[in-house]
Coordinates of C-alpha atoms and ligand atoms in Angstrom, one line a residue:
X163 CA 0.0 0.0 0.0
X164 CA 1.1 3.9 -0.9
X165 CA 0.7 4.5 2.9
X166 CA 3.2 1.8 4.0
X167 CA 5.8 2.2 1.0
X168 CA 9.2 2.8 2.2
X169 CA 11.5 1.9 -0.9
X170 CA 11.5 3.9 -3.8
X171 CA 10.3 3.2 -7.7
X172 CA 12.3 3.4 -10.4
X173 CA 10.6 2.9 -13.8
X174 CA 12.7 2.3 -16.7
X175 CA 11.7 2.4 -20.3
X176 CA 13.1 2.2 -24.0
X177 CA 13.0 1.1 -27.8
X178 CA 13.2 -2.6 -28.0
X179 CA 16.6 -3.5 -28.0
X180 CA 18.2 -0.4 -26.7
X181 CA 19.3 -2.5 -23.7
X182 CA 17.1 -2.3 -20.6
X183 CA 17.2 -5.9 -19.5
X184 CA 21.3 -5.2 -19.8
X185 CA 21.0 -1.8 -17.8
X186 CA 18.6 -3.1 -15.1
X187 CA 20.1 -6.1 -14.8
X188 CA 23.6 -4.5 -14.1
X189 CA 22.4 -1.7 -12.4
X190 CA 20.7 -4.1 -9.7
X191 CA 23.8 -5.9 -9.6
X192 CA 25.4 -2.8 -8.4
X193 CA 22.7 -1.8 -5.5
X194 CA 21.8 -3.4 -2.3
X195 CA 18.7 -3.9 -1.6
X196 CA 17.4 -4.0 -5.0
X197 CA 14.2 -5.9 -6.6
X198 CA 14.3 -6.4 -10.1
X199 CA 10.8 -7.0 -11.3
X200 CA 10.3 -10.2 -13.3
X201 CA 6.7 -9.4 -15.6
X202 CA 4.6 -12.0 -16.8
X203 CA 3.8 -11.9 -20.7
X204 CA 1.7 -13.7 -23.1
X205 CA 4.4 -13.3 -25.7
X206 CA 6.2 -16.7 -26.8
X207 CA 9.9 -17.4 -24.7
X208 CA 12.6 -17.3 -27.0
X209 CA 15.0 -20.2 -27.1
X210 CA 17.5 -18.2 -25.2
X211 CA 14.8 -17.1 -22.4
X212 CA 14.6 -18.9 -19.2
X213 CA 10.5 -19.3 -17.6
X214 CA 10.7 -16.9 -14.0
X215 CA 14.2 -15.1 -15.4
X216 CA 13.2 -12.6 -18.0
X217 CA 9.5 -13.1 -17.6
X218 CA 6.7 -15.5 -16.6
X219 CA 5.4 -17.1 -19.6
X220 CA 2.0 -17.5 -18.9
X221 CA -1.4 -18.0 -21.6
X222 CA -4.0 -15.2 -22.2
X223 CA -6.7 -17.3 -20.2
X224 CA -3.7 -16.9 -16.9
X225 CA -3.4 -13.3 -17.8
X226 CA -6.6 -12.7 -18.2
X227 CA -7.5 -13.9 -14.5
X228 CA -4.8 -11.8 -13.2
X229 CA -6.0 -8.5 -14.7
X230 CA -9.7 -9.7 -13.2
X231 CA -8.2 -10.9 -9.8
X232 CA -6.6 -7.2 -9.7
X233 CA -3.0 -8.7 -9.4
X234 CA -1.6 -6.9 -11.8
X235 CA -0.3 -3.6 -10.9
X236 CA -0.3 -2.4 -14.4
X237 CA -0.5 -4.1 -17.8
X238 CA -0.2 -3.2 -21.5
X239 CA -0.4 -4.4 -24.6
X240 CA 2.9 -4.5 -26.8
X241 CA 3.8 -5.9 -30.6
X242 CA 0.1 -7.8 -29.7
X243 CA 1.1 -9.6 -26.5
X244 CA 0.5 -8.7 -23.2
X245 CA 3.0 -7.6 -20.3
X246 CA 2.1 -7.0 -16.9
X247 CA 4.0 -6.4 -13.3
X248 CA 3.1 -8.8 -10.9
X249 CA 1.4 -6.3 -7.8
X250 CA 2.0 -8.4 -4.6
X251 CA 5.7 -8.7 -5.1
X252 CA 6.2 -5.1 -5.6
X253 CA 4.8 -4.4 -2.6
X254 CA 6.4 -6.8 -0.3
X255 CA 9.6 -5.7 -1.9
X256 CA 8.5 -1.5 -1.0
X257 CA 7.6 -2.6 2.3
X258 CA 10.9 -3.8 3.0
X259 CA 12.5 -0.3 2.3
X260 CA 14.0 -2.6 -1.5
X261 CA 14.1 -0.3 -4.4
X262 CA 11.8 -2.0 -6.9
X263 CA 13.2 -1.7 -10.7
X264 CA 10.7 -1.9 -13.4
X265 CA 11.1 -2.5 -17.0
X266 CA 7.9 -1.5 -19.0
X267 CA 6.8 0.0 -21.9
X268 CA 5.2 4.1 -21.9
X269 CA 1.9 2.9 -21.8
X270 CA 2.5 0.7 -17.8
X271 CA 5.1 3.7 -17.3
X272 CA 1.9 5.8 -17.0
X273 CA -0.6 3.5 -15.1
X274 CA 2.1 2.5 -12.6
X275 CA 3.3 6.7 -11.9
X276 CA -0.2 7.1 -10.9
X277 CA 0.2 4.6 -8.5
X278 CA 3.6 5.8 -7.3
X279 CA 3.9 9.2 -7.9
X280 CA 7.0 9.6 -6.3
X281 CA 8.6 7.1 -8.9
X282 CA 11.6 8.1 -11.2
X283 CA 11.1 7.4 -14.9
X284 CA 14.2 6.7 -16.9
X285 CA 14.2 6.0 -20.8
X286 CA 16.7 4.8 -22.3
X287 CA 17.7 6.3 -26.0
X288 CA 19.8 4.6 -28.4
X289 CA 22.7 6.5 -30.0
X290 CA 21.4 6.2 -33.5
X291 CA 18.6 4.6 -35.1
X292 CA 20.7 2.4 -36.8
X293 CA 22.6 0.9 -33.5
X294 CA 19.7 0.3 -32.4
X295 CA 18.5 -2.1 -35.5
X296 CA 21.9 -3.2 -34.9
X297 CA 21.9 -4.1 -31.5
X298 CA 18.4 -5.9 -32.0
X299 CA 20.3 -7.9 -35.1
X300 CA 22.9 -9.3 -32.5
X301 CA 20.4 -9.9 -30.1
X302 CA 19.0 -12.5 -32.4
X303 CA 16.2 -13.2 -30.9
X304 CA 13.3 -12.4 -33.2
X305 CA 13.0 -13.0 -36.9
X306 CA 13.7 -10.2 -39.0
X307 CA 9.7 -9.3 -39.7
X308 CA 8.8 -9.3 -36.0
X309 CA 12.6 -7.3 -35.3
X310 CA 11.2 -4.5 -38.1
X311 CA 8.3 -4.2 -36.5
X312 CA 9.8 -3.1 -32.9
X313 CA 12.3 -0.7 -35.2
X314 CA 9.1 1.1 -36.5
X315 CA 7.3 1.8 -33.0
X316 CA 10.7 2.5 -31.7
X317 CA 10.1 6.7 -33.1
X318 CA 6.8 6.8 -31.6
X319 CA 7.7 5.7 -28.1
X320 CA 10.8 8.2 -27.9
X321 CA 8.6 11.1 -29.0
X322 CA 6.3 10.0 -26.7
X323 CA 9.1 9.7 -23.6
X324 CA 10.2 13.9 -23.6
X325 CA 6.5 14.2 -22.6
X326 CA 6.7 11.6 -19.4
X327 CA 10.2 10.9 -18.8
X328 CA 11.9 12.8 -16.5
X329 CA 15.6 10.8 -16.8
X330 CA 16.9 10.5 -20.7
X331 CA 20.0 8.6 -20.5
X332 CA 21.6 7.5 -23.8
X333 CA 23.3 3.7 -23.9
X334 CA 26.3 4.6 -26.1
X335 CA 28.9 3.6 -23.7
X336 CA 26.9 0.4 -21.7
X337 CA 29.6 1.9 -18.2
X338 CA 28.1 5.6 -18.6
X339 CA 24.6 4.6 -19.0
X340 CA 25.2 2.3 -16.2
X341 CA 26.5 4.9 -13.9
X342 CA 23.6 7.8 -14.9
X343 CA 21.0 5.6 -13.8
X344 CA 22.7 4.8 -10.5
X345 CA 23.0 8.6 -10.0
X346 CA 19.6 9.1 -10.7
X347 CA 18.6 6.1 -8.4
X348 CA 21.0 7.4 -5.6
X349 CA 20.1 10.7 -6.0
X350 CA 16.8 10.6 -5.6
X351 CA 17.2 8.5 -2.5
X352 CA 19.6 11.6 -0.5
Ligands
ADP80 P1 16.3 -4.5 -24.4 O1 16.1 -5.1 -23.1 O2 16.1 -3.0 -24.4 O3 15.4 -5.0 -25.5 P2 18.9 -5.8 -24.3 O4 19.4 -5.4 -23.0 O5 18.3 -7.1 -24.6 O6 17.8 -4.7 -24.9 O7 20.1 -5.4 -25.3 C1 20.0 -5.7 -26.7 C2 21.4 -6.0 -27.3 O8 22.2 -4.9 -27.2 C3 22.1 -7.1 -26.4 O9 22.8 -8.0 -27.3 C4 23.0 -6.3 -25.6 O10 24.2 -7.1 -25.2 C5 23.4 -5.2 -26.5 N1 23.8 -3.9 -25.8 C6 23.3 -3.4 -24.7 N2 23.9 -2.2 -24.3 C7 24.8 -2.0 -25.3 C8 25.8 -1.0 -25.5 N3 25.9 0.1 -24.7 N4 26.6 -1.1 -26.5 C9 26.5 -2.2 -27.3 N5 25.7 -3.2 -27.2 C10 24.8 -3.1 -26.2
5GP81 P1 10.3 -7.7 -25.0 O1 9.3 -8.6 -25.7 O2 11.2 -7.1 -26.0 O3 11.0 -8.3 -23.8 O4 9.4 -6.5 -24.4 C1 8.6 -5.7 -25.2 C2 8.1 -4.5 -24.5 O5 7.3 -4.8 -23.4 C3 9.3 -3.6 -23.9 O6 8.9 -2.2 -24.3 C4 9.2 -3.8 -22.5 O7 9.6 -2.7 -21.7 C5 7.7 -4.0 -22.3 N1 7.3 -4.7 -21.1 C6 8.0 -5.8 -20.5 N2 7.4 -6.1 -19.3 C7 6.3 -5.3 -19.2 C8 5.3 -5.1 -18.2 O8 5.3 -5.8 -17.2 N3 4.4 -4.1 -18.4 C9 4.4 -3.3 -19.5 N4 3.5 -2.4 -19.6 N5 5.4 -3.4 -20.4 C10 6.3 -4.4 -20.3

């Protein structure tokens, strides 16, 4: 509950295959006392994904129960699968004074700020359009159809970020991004 929160939110967004999952990952390395939200998603694991590490796989009937059993505390829909954050373990994690990372899209960014106001939104920004397609490439982890598709919202979500975001941290140098966000994290915790 808001009333009992004692840890802080931080929300981090970004194109698909900007490197989030490399930041957040590294940057909880980095921090004690540190929750790293795992989401669940209706979207199919890749060979190289592991169920409960980057997400819980779960069907649309399962995801569907959780938006009606109010477990989620936000969900959206992305590249026509659904993500959501998992409520109860964000909450155990606030109450024991953990800063809770969350890596979701602008839409969840929104719904989960009105629920923590006091959270810190971070996107991340590529250095180039054409890194990015690049970095998504060496990713290999979607065919090239479903890859182009996450290129072409990639414009839309960054114009939409100025408008929301109040962290822009660009992943040229992986160090550097690394050490913005933990000054934004520690800084907003002085
Ligand atoms: P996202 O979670 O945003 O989709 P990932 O963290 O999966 O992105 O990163 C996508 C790819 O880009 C991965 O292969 C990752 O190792 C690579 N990557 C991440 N940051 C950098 C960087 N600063 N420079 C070069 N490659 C990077
Ligand atoms: P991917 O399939 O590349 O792992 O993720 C696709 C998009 O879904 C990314 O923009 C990622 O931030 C977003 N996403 C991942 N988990 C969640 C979540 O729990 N909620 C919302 N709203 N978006 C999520």
């Amino acid at each position: 509950m808001q009333d009992t929160q004692q840890g802080k939110v931080v929300i981090v967004s970004g194109p698909s295959g900007v490197g989030k999952s490399t930041i957040c990952a590294e940057t909880a390395k980095r921090l004690n006392n540190v929750y790293l939200s795992v989401s669940v998603t209706t979207r199919p694991k890749a060979e190289t994904e592991v169920d409960g590490r980057e997400y819980w796989f779960i069907s649309k009937e399962q995801f569907q129960e959780r938006i009606n059993n109010g477990s989620l505390l936000e969900y959206a829909e992305v590249f026509g699968h659904f993500y959501g954050t998992p409520k109860d373990k964000i909450d155990e994690a606030l109450r024991a004074g953990k800063t809770v990372i969350l890596e979701i899209d602008v839409a969840g960014a929104q719904q989960a700020k009105a629920v923590y106001p006091d959270a810190e939104m971070i996107f991340i920004l590529p250095p180039t359009h054409g890194e990015l397609a690049e970095r998504m490439n060496n990713r290999g982890r979607e065919d090239i159809e479903t890859a182009e598709k996450r290129l072409d919202r990639a414009d839309s979500e960054i114009a939409a970020a100025w408008q929301y975001y109040e962290h822009m941290v660009i992943n040229d140098d992986l160090e550097q991004a690394v050490s913005e966000v933990l000054q934004i994290i520690q800084g907003s915790q002085t």
